[in-house]
Coordinates of C-alpha atoms and ligand atoms in Angstrom, one line a residue:
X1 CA 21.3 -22.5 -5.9
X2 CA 18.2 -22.4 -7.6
X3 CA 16.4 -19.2 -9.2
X4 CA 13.2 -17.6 -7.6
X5 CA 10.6 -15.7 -9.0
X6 CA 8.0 -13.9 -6.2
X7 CA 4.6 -11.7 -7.9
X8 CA 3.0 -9.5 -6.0
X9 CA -0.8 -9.5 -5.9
X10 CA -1.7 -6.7 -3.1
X11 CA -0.6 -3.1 -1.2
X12 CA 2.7 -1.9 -0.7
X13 CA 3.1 -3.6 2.7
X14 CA 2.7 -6.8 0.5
X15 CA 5.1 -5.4 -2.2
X16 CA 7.5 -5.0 1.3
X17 CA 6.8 -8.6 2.6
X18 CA 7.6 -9.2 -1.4
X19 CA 11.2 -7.4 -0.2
X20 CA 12.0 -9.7 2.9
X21 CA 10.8 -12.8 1.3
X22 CA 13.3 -12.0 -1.3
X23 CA 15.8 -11.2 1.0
X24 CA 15.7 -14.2 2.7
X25 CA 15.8 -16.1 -0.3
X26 CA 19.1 -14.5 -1.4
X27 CA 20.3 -15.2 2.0
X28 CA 19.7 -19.2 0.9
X29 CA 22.1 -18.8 -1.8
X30 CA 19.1 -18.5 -4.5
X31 CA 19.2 -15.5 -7.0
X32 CA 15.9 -14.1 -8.8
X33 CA 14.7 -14.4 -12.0
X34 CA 11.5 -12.8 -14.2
X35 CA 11.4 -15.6 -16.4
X36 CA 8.6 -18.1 -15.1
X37 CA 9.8 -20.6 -17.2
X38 CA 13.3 -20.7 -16.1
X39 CA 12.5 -20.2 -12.4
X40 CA 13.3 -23.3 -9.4
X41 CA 10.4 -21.2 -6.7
X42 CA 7.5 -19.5 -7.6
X43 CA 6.3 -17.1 -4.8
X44 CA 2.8 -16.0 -4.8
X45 CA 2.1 -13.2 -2.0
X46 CA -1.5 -13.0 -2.6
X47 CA -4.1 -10.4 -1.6
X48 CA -7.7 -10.7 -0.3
X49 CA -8.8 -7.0 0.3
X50 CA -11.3 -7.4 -3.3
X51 CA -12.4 -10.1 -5.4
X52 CA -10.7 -9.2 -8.0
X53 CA -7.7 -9.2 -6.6
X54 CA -7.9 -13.4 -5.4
X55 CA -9.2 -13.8 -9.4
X56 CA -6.0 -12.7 -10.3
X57 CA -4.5 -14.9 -7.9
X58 CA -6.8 -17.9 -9.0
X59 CA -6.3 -16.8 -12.5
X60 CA -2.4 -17.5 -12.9
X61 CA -2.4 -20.3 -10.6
X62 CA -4.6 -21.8 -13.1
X63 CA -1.7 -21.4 -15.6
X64 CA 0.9 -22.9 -13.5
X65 CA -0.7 -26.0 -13.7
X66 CA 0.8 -26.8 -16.8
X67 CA 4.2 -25.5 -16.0
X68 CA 4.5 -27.5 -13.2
X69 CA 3.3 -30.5 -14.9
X70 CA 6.3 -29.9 -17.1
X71 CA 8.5 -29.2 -14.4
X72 CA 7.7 -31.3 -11.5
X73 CA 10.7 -29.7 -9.0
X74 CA 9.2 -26.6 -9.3
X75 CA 8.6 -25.1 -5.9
X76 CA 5.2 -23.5 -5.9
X77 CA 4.3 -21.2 -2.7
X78 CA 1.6 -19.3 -1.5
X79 CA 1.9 -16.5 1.1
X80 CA 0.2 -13.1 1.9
X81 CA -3.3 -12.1 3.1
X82 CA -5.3 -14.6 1.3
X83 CA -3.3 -17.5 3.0
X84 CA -4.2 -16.3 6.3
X85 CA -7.6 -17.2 5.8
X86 CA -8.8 -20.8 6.7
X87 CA -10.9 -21.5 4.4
X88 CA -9.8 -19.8 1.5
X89 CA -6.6 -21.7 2.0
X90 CA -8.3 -24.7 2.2
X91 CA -10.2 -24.5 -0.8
X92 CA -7.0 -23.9 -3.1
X93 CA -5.4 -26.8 -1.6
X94 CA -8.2 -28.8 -2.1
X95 CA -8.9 -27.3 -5.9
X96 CA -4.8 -26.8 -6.6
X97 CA -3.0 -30.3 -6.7
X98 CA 0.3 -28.5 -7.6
X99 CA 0.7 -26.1 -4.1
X100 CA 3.7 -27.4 -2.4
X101 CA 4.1 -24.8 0.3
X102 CA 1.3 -22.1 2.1
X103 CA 2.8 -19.8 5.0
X104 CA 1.2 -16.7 6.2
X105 CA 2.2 -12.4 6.8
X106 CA 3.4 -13.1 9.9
X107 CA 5.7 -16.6 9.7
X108 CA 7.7 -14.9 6.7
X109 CA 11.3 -15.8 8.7
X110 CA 10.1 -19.0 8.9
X111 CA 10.7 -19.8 5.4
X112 CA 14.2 -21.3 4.8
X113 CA 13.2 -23.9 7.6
X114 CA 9.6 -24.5 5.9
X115 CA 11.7 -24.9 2.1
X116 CA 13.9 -27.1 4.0
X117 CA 10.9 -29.5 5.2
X118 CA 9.5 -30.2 2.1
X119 CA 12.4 -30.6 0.0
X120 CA 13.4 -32.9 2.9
X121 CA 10.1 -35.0 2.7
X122 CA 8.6 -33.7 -0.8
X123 CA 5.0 -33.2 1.5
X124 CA 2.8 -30.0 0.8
X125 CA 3.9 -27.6 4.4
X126 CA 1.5 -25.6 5.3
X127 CA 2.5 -23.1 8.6
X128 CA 0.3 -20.0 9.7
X129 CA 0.8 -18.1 12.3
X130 CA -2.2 -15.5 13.5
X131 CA -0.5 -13.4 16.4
X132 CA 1.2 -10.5 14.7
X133 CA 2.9 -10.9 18.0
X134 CA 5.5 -13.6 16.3
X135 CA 6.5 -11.4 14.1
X136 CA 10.5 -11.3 13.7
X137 CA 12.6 -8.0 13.9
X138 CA 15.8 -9.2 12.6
X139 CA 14.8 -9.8 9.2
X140 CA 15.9 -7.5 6.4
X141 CA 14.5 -6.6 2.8
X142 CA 15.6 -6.4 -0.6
X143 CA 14.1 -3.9 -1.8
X144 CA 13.5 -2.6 -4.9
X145 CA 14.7 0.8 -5.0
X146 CA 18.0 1.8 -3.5
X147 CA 17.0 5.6 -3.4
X148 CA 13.3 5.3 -1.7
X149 CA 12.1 2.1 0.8
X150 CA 9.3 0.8 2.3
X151 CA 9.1 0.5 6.3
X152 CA 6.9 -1.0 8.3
X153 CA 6.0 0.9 11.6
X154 CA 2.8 -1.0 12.7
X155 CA 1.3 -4.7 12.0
X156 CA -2.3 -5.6 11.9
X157 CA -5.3 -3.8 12.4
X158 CA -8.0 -3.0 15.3
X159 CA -10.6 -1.0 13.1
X160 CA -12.9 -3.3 11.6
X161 CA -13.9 -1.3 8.9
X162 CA -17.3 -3.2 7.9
X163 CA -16.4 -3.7 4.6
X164 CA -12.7 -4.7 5.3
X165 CA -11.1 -8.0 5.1
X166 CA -7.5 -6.9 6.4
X167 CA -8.3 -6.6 10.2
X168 CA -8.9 -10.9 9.7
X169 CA -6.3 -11.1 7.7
X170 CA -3.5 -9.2 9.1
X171 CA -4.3 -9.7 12.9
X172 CA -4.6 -7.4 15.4
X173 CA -2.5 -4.0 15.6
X174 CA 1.1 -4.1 16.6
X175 CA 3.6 -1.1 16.8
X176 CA 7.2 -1.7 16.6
X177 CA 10.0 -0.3 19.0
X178 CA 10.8 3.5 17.8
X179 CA 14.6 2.3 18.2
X180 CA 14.3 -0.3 15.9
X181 CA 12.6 1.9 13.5
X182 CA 15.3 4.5 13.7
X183 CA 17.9 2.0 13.3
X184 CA 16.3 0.3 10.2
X185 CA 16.2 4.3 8.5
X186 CA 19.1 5.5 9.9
X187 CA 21.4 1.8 7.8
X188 CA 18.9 2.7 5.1
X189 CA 20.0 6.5 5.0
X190 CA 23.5 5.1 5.0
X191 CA 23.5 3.2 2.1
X192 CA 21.7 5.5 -0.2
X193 CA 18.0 6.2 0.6
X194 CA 16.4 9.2 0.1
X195 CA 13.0 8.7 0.7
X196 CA 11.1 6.3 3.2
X197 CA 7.3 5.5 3.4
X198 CA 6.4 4.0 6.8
X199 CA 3.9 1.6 6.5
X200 CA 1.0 0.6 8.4
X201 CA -2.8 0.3 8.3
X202 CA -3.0 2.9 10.4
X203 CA 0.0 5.1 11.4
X204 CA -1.7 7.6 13.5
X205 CA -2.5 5.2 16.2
X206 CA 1.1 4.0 16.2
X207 CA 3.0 3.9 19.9
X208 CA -0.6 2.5 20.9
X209 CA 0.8 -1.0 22.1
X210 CA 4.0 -0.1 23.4
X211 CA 4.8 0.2 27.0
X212 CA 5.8 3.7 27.0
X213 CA 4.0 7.2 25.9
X214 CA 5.3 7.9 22.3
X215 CA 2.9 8.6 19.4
X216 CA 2.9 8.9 15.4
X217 CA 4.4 12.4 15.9
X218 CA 6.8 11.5 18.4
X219 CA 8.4 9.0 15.7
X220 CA 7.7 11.6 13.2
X221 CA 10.0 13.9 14.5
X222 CA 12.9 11.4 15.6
X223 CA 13.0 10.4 12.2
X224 CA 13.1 14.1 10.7
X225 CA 16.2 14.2 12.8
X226 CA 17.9 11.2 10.6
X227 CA 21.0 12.6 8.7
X228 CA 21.0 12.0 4.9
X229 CA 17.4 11.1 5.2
X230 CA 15.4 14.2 2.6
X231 CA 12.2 12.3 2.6
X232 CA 9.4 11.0 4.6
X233 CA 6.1 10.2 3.3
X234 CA 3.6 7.4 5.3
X235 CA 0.5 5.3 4.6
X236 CA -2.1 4.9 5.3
X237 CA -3.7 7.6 8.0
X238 CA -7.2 7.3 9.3
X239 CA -9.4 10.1 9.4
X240 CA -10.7 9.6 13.0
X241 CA -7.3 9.5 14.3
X242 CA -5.7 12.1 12.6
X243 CA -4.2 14.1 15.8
X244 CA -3.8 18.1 16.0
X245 CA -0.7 17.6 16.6
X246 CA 0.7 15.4 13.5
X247 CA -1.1 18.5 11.3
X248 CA 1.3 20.5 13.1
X249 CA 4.1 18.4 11.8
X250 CA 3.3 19.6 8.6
X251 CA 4.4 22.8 9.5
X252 CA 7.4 21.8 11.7
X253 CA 9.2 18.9 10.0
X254 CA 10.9 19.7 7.0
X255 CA 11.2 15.8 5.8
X256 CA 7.6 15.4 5.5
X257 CA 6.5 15.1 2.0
X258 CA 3.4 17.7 1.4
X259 CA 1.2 15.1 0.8
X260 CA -2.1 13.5 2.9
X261 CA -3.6 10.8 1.7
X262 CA -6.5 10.2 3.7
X263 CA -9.1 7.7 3.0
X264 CA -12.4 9.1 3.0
X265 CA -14.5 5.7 1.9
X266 CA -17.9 7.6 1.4
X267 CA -19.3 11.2 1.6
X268 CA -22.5 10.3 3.2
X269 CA -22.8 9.6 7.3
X270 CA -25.2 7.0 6.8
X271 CA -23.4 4.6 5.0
X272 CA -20.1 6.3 7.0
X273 CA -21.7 5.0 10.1
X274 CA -22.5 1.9 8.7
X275 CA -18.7 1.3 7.6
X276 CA -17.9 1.8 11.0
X277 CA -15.7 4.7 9.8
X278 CA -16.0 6.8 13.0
X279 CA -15.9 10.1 11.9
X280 CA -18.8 12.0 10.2
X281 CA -18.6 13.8 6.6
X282 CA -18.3 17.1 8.8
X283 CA -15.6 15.8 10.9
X284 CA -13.4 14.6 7.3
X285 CA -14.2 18.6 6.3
X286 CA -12.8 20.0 9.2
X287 CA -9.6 18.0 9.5
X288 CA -9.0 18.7 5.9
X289 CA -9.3 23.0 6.6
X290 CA -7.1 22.5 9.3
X291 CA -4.3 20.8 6.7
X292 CA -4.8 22.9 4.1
X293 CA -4.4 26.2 6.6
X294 CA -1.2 25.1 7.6
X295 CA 0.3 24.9 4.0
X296 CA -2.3 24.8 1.3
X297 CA 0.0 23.4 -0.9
X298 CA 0.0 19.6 0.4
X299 CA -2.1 17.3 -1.8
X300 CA -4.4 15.7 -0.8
X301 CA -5.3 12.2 -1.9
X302 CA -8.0 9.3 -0.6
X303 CA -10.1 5.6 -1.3
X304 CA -13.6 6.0 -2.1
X305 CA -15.4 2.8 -2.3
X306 CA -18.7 3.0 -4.8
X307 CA -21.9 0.8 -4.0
X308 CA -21.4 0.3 -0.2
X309 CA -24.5 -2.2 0.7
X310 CA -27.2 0.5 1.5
X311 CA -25.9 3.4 -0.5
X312 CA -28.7 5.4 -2.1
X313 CA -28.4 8.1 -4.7
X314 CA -28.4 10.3 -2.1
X315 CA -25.7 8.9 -0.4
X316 CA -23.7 8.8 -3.3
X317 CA -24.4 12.5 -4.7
X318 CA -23.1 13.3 -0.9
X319 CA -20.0 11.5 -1.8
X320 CA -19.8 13.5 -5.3
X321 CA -20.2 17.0 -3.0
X322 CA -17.6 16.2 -1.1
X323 CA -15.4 15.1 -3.0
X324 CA -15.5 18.9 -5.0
X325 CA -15.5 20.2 -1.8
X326 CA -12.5 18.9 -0.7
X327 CA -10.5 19.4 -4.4
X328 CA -8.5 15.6 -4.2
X329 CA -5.4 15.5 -5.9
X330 CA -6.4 11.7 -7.2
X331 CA -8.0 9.4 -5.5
X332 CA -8.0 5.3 -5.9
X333 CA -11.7 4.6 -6.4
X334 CA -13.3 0.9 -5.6
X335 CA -16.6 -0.7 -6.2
X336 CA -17.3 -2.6 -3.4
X337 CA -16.2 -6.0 -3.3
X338 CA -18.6 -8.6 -0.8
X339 CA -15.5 -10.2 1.6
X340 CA -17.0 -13.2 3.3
X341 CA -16.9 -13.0 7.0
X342 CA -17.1 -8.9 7.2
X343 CA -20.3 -7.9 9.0
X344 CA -20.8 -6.0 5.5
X345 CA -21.4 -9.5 3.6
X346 CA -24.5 -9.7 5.4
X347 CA -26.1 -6.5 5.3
X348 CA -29.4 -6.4 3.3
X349 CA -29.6 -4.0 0.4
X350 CA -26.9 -5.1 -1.4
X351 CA -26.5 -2.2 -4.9
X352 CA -26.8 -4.0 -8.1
X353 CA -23.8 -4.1 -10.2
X354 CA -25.3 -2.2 -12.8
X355 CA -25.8 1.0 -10.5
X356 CA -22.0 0.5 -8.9
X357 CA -20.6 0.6 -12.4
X358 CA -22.7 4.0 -13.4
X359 CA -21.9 5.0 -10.1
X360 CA -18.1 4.4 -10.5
X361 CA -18.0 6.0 -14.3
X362 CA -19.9 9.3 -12.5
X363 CA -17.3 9.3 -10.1
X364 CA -14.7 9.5 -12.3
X365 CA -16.6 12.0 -14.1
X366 CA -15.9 14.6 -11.0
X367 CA -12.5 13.5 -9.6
X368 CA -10.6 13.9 -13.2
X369 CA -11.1 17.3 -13.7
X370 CA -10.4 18.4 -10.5
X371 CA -7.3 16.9 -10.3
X372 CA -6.5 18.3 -14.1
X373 CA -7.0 21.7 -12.8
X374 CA -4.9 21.0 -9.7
X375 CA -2.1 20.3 -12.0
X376 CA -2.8 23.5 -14.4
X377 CA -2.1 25.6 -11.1
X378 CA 1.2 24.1 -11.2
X379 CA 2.3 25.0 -14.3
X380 CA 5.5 27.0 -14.1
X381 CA 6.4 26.6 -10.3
X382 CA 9.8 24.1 -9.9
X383 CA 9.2 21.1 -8.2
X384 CA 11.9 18.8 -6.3
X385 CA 11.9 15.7 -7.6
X386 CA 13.5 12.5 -6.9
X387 CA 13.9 10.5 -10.1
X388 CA 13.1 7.1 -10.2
X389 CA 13.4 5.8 -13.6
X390 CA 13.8 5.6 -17.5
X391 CA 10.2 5.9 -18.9
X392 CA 9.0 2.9 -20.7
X393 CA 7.8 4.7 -23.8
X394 CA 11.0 6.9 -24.3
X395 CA 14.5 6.2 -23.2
X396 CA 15.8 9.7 -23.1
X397 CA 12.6 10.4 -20.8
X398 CA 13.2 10.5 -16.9
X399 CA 10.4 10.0 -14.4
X400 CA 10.0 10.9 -10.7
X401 CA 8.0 11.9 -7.8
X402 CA 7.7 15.7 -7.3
X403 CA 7.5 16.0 -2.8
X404 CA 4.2 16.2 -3.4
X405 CA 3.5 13.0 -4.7
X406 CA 3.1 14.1 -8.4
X407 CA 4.2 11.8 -10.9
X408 CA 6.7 14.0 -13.1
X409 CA 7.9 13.6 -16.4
X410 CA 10.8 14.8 -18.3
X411 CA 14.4 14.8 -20.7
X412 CA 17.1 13.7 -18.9
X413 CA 20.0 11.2 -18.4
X414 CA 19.7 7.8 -16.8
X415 CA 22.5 9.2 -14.0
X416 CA 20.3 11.2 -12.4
X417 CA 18.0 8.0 -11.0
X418 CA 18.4 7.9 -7.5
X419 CA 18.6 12.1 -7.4
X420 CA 16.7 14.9 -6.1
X421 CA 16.4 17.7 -9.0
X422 CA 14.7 20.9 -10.3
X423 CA 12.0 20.6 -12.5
X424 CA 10.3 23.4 -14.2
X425 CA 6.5 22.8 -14.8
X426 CA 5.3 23.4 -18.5
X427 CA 2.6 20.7 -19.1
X428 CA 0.0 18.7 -17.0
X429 CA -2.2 15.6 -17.5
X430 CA -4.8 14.2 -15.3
X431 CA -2.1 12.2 -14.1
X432 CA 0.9 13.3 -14.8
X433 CA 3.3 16.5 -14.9
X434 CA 5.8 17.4 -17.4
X435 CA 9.1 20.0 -17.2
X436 CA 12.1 20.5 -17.8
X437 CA 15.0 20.0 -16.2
X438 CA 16.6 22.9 -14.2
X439 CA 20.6 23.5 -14.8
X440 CA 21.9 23.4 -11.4
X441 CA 25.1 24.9 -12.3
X442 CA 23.5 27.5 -13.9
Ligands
SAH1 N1 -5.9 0.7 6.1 C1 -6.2 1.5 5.0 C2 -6.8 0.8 3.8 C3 -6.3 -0.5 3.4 S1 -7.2 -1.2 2.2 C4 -7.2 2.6 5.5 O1 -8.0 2.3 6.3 O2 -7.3 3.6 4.8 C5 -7.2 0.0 0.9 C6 -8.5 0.4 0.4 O3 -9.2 -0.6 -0.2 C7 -9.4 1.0 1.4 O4 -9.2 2.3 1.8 C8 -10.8 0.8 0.8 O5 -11.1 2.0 0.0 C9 -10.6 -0.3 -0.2 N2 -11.3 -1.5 0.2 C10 -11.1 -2.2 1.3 N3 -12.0 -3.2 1.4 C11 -12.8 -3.1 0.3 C12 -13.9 -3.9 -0.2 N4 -14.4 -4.9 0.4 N5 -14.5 -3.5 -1.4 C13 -14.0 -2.4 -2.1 N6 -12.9 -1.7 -1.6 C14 -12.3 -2.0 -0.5
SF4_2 FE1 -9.4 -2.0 6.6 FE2 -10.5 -0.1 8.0 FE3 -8.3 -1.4 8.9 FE4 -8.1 0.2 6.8 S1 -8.6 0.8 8.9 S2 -7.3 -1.8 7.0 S3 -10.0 -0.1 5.8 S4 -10.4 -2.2 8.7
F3S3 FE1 -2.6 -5.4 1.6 FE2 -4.3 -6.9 0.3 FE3 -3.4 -7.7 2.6 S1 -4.4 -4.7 0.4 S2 -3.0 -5.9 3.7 S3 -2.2 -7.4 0.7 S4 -5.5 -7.9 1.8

């Protein structure tokens, strides 16, 4: 039995991956640990999607070093996006001495017999697989949370953003069976969960790959059906495949969270078209009327990526307009990284770093606001909200996820995690929003 320790570098189908490798782990016998010292394996699951994402990866490796000199059994390994890149796994083999095992997002099952092999022959294993094709079914998670859990619905990618690393990364796209879907929510549902996100790069070309005709919605509404099951939220949706029809859902299915997030990237349709995005700024407009006029209540969240090679102060003021057009909710704003190998990383005009940052701050500027006078209209409606946990500033504090996304804030008691309860609005933040609890008795 030893004691593992995995961190998580990248999205949450990386924090997922994070759940089966774990799982499999346990399976071995081995139990975790959050104490680097103390731990037998160290797991990286790395991500490549910005730079600064690998310098954190670089960063701690770096202080391993010593650990490991210290501790010469320590099993280091390195998995996730970045490993299934040739020659960034390359160079850290050939820069980190102390790497005693590399396997990739798609050869996770493959672990106990790649642990096995070295501790067998004490040799540094390195095994990638590239076809998301290989990719096991039968391979559970431990996840996190026993309330809310991740599922994946769909591997890989086919888009080729042109900024993107992920679609070289992750492989090409790959839906999985409905069935085994269902089955995977319906044991979930069964032992406790509330709330699933299904996971993929992009859900609404799901059913794409397999052999019959079943779509996004299709699995939408077989999983609406799931007893037990309150909850269904999914990640991430592309705007240019955003169907009529899974609108409609919003309307129909009364699992699905009111929430959209849907990555916009840029206002402007030049750099839009040179992202390879496939929908216009017009196109992004009109899919987000036709939402909102089928509940305006469902927030509405998205990426924006600052200093896209190209991007003038035009393009960027159209990316300001649209963004106050549109109201967001929140959004998760980027400057962009250069990822080798993306047709991006050789466009000409690349913005100066100076210009992305004031670009970034301005940015900010306009999406704060707006989402701190979405949350003022809030004030005094009762949201549902699932409670995750005891806030780390105040033990007597609860937090959860209102259905709309909403991070949620309030006095409660540590048996209510896990829970769906009232909450009274009475304060906002940018962020956050605060209540009280409603007696349900009374
Ligand atoms: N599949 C999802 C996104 C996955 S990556 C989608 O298409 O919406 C998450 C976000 O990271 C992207 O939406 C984008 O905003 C950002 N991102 C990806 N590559 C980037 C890069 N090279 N530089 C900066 N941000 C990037
Ligand atoms: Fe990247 Fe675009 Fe695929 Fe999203 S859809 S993972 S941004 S290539
Ligand atoms: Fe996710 Fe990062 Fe890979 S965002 S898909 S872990 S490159």
């Amino acid at each position: 039995m030893k004691k593992y320790l995995i961190s998580t570098f990248g999205c949450q189908m990386n924090e997922h991956d994070s759940e089966k490798i774990a799982w499999i782990l346990e399976g071995m016998g081995h139990v975790s640990t959050d104490n680097r010292e103390e731990a037998d394996i160290i797991i990286f699951n790395t991500c490549a999607v910005r730079k600064s994402a690998e310098d954190r990866v670089f960063g701690q490796l770096g202080e391993l070093k010593d650990l490991k000199r210290r501790k010469p059994e320590l099993i280091l390994g390195l998995c996730g996006c970045m490993m299934q890149r040739e020659d960034i796994r390359t160079y850290f083999l050939s820069k980190h001495r102390h790497i005693d095992l590399v396997f990739g997002t798609n050869n996770i099952h493959k672990l106990p017999q790649l642990l096995q092999r070295h501790m067998e022959t004490g040799e540094v294993i390195v095994d990638i697989i590239e076809d998301t094709r290989e990719i096991e079914e039968n391979i559970h998670a431990n996840r996190k949370y026993s309330y809310k859990s991740f599922v994946n619905i769909m591997y890989g990618c086919n888009n080729f953003c042109t900024y993107c690393i992920v679609p070289y990364t992750r492989g090409r796209e790959k839906s999985r069976e409905p069935q085994d879907i269902i089955n995977e929510i319906t044991e979930l549902t069964d032992n406790g969960t509330k709330e699933v996100t299904l996971l993929g790069q992009n859900v609404n070309s799901y059913g794409k790959t397999l052999e019959f005709e079943y779509n996004f919605t299709d699995l939408l509404r077989d999983i609406n059906k799931i007893d037990g099951l309150e909850r269904i939220r999914f990640m991430t949706s592309h705007p240019k495949d955003l169907s009529e029809d899974l609108i409609k859902a919003y309307g129909e299915l009364d699992k699905l969270c009111p929430h959209l997030h849907l990555p916009v990237q840029s206002g402007s349709n030049k750099v839009l078209k040179s992202m390879n995005r496939k929908y216009t700024r017009e196109d992004y407009l009109s899919q987000i009327r036709k939402v909102r006029a089928i509940n305006p209540n469902i927030a509405i969240t998205t990426d924006i990526i600052v200093g896209f090679p190209g991007e003038s102060d035009e393009d960027f003021i159209d990316t300001l307009e649209l963004v106050k057009e549109v109201g967001y909710d929140s959004a998760f704003t980027f400057l962009y990284s250069i990822r080798e190998g993306t047709i991006a990383a050789k466009m000409e005009e690349q913005v100066p770093e100076e210009t992305k940052h004031k670009r970034f701050q301005q940015l900010l500027d306009t999406l704060h606001p707006i989402g701190l006078e979405l949350n003022e209209r809030l004030i005094g409606t009762t949201q549902d909200v699932l409670v995750e946990e005891i806030s780390k500033n105040d033990s007597t504090v609860l937090s959860g996820r209102a259905s709309n996304s909403k991070l949620v804030h309030f006095k409660g008691s540590e048996d209510l995690i896990g829970k769906i309860v009232k909450v009274r609005i009475n304060n906002v933040k940018t962020f956050t929003l605060e209540g009280n609890l409603i007696n349900m008795e009374a």
